[in-house]
Short mmCIF file of C-alpha atoms in Angstrom, two decimals:
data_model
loop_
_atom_site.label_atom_id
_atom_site.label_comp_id
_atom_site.label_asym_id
_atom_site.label_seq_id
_atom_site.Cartn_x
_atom_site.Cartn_y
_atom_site.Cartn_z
CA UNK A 29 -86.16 35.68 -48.34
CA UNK A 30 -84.93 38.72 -50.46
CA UNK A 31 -82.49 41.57 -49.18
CA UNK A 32 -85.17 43.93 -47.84
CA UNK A 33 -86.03 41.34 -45.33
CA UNK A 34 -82.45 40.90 -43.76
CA UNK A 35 -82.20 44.70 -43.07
CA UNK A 36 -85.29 44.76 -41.67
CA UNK A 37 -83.99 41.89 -38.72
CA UNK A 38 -82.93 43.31 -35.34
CA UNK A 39 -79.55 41.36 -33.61
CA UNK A 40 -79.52 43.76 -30.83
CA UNK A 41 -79.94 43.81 -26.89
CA UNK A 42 -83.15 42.97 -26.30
CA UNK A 43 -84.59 46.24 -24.14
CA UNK A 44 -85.08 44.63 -21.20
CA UNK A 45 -81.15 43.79 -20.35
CA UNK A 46 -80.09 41.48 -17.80
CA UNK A 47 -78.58 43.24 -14.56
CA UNK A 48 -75.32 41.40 -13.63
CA UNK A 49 -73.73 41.27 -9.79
CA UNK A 50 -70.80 43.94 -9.55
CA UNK A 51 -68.47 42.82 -6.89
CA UNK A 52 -66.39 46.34 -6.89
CA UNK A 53 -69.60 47.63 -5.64
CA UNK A 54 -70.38 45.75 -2.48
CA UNK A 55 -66.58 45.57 -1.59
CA UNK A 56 -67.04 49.05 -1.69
CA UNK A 57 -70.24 49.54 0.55
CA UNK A 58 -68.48 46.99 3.05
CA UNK A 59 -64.58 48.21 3.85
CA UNK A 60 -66.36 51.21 5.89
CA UNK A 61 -67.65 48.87 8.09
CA UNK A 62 -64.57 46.71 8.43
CA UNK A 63 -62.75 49.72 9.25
CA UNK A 64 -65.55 51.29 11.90
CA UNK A 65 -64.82 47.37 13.71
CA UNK A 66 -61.39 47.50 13.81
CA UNK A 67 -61.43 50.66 15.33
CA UNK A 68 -63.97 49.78 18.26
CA UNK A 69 -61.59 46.50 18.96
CA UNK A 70 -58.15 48.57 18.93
CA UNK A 71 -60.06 51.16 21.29
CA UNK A 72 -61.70 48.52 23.76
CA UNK A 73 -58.43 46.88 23.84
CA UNK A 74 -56.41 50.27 24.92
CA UNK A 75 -58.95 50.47 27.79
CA UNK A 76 -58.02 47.75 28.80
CA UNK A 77 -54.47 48.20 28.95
CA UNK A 78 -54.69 51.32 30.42
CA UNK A 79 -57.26 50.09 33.46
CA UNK A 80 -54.62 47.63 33.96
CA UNK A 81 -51.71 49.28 34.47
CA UNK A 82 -53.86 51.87 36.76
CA UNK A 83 -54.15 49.19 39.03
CA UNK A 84 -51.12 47.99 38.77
CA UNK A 85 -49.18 51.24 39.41
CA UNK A 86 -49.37 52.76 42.90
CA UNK A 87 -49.62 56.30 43.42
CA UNK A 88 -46.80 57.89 45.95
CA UNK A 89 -43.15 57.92 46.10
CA UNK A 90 -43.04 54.36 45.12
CA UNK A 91 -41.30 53.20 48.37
CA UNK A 92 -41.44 49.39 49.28
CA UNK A 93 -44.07 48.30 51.78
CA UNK A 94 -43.56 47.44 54.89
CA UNK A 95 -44.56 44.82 57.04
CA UNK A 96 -45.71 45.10 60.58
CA UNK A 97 -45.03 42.70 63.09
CA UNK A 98 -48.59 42.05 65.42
CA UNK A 99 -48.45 43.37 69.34
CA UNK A 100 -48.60 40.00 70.97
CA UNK A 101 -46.38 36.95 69.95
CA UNK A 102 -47.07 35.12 67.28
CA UNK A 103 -46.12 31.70 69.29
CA UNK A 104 -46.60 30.40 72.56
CA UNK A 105 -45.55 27.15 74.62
CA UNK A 106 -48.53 25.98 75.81
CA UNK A 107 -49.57 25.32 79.55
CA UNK A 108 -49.75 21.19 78.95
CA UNK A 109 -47.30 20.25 76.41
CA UNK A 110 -48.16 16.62 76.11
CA UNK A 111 -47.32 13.90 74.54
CA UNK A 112 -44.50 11.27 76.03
CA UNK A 113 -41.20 12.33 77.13
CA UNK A 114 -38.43 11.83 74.69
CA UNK A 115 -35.54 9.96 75.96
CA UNK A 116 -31.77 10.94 76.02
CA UNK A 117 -32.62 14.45 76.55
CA UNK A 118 -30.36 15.27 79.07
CA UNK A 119 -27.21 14.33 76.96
CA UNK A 120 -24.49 16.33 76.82
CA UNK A 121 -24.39 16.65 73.12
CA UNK A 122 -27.40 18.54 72.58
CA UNK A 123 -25.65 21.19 74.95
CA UNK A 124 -23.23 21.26 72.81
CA UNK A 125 -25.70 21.56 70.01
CA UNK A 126 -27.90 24.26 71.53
CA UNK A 127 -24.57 26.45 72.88
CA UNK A 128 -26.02 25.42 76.84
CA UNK A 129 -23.69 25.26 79.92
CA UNK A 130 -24.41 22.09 81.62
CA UNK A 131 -22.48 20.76 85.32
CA UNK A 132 -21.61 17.01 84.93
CA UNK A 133 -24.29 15.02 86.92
CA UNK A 134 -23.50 13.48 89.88
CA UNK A 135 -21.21 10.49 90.24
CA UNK A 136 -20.29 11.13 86.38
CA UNK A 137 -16.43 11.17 85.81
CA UNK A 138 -15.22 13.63 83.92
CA UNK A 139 -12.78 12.16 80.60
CA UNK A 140 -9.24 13.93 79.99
CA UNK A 141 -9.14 16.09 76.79
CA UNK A 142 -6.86 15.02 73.94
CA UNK A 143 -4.13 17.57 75.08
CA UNK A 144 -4.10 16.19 79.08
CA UNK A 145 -3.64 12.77 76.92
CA UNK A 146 -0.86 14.37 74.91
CA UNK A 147 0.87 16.40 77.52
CA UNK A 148 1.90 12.67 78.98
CA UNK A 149 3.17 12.74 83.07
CA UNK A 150 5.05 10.75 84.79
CA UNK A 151 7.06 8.08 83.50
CA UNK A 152 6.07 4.30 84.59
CA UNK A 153 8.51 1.94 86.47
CA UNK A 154 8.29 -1.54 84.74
CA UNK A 155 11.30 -3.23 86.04
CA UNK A 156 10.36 -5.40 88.21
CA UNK A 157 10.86 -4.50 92.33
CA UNK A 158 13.51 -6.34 94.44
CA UNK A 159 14.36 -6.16 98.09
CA UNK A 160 17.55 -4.53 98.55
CA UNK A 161 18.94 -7.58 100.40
CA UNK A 162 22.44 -9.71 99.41
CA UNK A 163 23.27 -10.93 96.04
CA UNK A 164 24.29 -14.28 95.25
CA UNK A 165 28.26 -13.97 94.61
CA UNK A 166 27.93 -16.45 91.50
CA UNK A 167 25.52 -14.77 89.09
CA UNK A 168 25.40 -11.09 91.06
CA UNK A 169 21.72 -11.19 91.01
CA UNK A 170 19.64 -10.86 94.26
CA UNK A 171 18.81 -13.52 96.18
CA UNK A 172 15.18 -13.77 95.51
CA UNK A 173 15.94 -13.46 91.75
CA UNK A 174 18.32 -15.91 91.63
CA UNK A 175 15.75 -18.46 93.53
CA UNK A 176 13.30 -17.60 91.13
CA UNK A 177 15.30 -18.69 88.14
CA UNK A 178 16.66 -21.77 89.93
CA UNK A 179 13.00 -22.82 90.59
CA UNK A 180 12.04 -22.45 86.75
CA UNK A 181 15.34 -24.35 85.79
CA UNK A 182 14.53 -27.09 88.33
CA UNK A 183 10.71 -27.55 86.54
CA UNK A 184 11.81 -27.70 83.08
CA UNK A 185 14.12 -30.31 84.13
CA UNK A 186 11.71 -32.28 85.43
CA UNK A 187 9.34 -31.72 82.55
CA UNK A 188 12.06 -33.10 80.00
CA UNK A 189 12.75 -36.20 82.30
CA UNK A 190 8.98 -37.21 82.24
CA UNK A 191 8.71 -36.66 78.49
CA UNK A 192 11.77 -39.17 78.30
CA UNK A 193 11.20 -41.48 80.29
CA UNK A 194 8.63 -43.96 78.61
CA UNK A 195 7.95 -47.45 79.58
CA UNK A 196 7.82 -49.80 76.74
CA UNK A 197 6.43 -51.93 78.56
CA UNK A 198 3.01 -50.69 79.34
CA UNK A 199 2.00 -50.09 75.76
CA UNK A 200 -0.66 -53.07 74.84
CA UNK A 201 -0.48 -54.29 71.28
CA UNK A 202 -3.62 -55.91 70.78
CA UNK A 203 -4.79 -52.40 71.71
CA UNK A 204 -3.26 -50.37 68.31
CA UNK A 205 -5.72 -50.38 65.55
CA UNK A 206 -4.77 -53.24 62.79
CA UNK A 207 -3.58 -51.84 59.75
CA UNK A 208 -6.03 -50.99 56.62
CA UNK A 209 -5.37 -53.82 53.55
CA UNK A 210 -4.37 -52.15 51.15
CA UNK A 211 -6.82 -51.77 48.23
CA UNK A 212 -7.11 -54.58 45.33
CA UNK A 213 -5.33 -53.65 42.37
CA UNK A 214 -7.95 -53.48 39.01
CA UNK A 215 -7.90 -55.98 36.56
CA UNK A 216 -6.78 -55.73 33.60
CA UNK A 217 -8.91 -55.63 30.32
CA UNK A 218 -9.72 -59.05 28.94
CA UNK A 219 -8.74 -57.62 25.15
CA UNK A 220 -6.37 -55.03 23.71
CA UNK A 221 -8.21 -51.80 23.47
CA UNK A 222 -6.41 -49.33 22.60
CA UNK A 223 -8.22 -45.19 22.51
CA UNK A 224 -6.60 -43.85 19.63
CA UNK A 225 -7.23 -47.34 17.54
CA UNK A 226 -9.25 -46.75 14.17
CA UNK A 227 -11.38 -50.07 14.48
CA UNK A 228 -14.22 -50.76 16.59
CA UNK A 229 -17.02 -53.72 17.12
CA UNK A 230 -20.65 -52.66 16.44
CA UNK A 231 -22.97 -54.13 18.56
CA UNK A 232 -26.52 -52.90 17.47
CA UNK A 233 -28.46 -50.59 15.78
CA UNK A 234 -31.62 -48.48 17.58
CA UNK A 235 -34.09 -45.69 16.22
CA UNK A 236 -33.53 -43.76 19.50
CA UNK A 237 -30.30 -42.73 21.11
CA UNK A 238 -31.95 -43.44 24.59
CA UNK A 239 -32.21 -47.32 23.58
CA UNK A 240 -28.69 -47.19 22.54
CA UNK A 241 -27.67 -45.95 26.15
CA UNK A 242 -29.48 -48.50 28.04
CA UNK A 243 -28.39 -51.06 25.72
CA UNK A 244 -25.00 -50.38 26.63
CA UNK A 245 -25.50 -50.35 30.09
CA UNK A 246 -27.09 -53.78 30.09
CA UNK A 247 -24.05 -54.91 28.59
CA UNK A 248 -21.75 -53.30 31.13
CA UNK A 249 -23.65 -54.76 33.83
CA UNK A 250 -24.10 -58.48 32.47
CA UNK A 251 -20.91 -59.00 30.63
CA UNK A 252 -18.62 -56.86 32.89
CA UNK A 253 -15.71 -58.81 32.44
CA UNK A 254 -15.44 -58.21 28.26
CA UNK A 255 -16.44 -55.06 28.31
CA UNK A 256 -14.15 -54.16 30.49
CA UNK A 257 -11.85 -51.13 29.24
CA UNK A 258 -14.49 -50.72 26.34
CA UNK A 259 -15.12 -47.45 25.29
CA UNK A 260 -18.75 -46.38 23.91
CA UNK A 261 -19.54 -45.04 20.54
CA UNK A 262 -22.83 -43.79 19.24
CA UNK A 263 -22.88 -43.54 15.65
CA UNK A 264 -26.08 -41.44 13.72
CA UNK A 265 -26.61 -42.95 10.70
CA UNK A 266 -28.99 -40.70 8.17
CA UNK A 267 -30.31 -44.38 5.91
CA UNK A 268 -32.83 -41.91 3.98
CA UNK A 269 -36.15 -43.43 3.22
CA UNK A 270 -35.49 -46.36 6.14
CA UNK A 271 -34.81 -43.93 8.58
CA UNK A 272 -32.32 -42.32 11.19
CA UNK A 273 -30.46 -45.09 13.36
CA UNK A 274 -27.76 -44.83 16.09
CA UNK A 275 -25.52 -47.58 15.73
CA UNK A 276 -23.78 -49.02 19.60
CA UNK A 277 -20.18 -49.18 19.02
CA UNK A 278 -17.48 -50.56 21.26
CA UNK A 279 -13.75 -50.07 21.06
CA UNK A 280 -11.15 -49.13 19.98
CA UNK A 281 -9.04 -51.26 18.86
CA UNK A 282 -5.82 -50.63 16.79
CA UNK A 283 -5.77 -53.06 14.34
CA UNK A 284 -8.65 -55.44 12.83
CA UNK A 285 -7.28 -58.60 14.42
CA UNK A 286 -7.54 -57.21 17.45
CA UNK A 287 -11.18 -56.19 17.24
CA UNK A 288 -12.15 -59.28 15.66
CA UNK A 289 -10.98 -61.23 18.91
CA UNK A 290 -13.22 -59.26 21.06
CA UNK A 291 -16.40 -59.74 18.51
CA UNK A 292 -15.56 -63.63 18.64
CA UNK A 293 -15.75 -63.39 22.31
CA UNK A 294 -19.42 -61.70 22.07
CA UNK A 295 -20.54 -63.99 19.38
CA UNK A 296 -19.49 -66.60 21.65
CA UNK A 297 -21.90 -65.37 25.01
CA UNK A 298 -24.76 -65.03 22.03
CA UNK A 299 -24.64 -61.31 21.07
CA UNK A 300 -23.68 -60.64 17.51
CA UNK A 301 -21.37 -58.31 15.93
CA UNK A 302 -19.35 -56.88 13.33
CA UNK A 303 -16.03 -55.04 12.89
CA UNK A 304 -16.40 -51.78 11.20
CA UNK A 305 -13.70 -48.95 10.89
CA UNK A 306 -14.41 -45.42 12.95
#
């Protein structure tokens, strides 16, 4: 391809161009509608407004309204009232309640007020009333006075007399209750425990705490008189692979001599034993 053939190429538009889509254009063809809305809304909402406050508003000197009562009463009592009577109504404190004057019914007696109560009257006589007859010359008191306290003298007299005057005799012996006996002392321990000692005698050895307590309980009851004074002790003892036991302890005792006396005296009734340190 020589030179004359590139100059005779055409790089241009073709003639039928394409027609693009011009936004500026259609926002233009739209804001007079947007606008012509906007108007109608702002006007149908000013009607609105206005229609309401026409109503709301009355025309006149703007006075308040007034109220007029109706011709006939607006309540009645009615010719049968029914219902049951309430009691208590005649009380006077619903006079006093409704402002009604009442007369006191009659038989009723009328109660003095606080000041009658206050106001006090005469005063009382509380020495007591003697005949104006003759004294007696000794004491100077009237005779019936003087009677009176010689007949009170002469019954306290007679009242100390019979509380004095006992007779031995009549009380029965056999009848007083015999006196209680007077309770046995307790025995004393067989062995010398001692509760602050650092030795003590095991007994057994259980899997279960429970067992342990009956155990020692049976041995309480059948052997009472070497256990007695024993204290209990329940050892847990962790053994690892063989186990968790609880080991039945009695004591204490405060040396080892001691303890081994009382574990002779168990191996001896068939139980056996050993002395271990707490």
């Amino acid at each position: 391809m020589n030179r004359g053939s590139h100059d005779r190429l055409d790089f241009g538009p073709p003639d039928d161009q394409y027609r693009g889509f011009d936004m500026g254009e259609e926002e233009t063809a739209r804001g007079p509608l947007i606008l012509a809305l906007a108007a109608g809304v702002l006007i149908v909402f000013a009607a609105v407004v206005w229609n309401t406050y026409r109503q709301g508003v009355r025309d006149g000197s703007g006075a308040a309204p007034v109220i007029t009562a109706d011709a006939g009463p607006y309540k009645r009592k009615p010719d049968d009232a029914g219902g049951q009577p309430a009691p208590n109504l005649d009380t006077r404190l619903y006079d006093e309640m409704d402002g009604t004057q009442r007369g006191a019914p009659e038989g009723a007696q009328e109660l003095a007020t606080a000041e009658e109560i206050l106001q006090g009257g005469p005063p009382l006589e509380l020495r007591p009333e003697f005949d104006d007859g003759p004294s007696d010359p000794e004491t100077g008191m009237p005779n019936a006075l003087n009677e009176e306290v010689r007949r009170l003298a002469d019954l306290e007299g007679r009242a100390e007399s019979a509380e004095t005057e006992v007779d031995a005799g009549t009380i029965d012996e056999d009848a007083l209750p015999a006196p209680e006996p007077a309770p046995d002392a307790e025995p004393e321990p067989a062995f010398d425990f001692d509760p602050q000692g650092a030795y003590l005698v095991q007994i057994a050895a259980f899997r279960k705490m429970e067992a342990a307590e009956r155990a020692w309980n049976a041995a309480l009851a059948s052997q009472e008189e070497l256990f007695r004074g024993a204290r209990q002790d329940i050892q847990r003892a962790d053994l690892g692979n063989r186990g968790v036991f609880f080991r039945l302890r009695a004591g204490a005792f405060g040396s080892r001599e001691a303890a081994g006396e009382f574990c002779s005296a168990l191996k001896e009734s068939g139980r056996d034993c050993i002395v271990v340190k707490g």
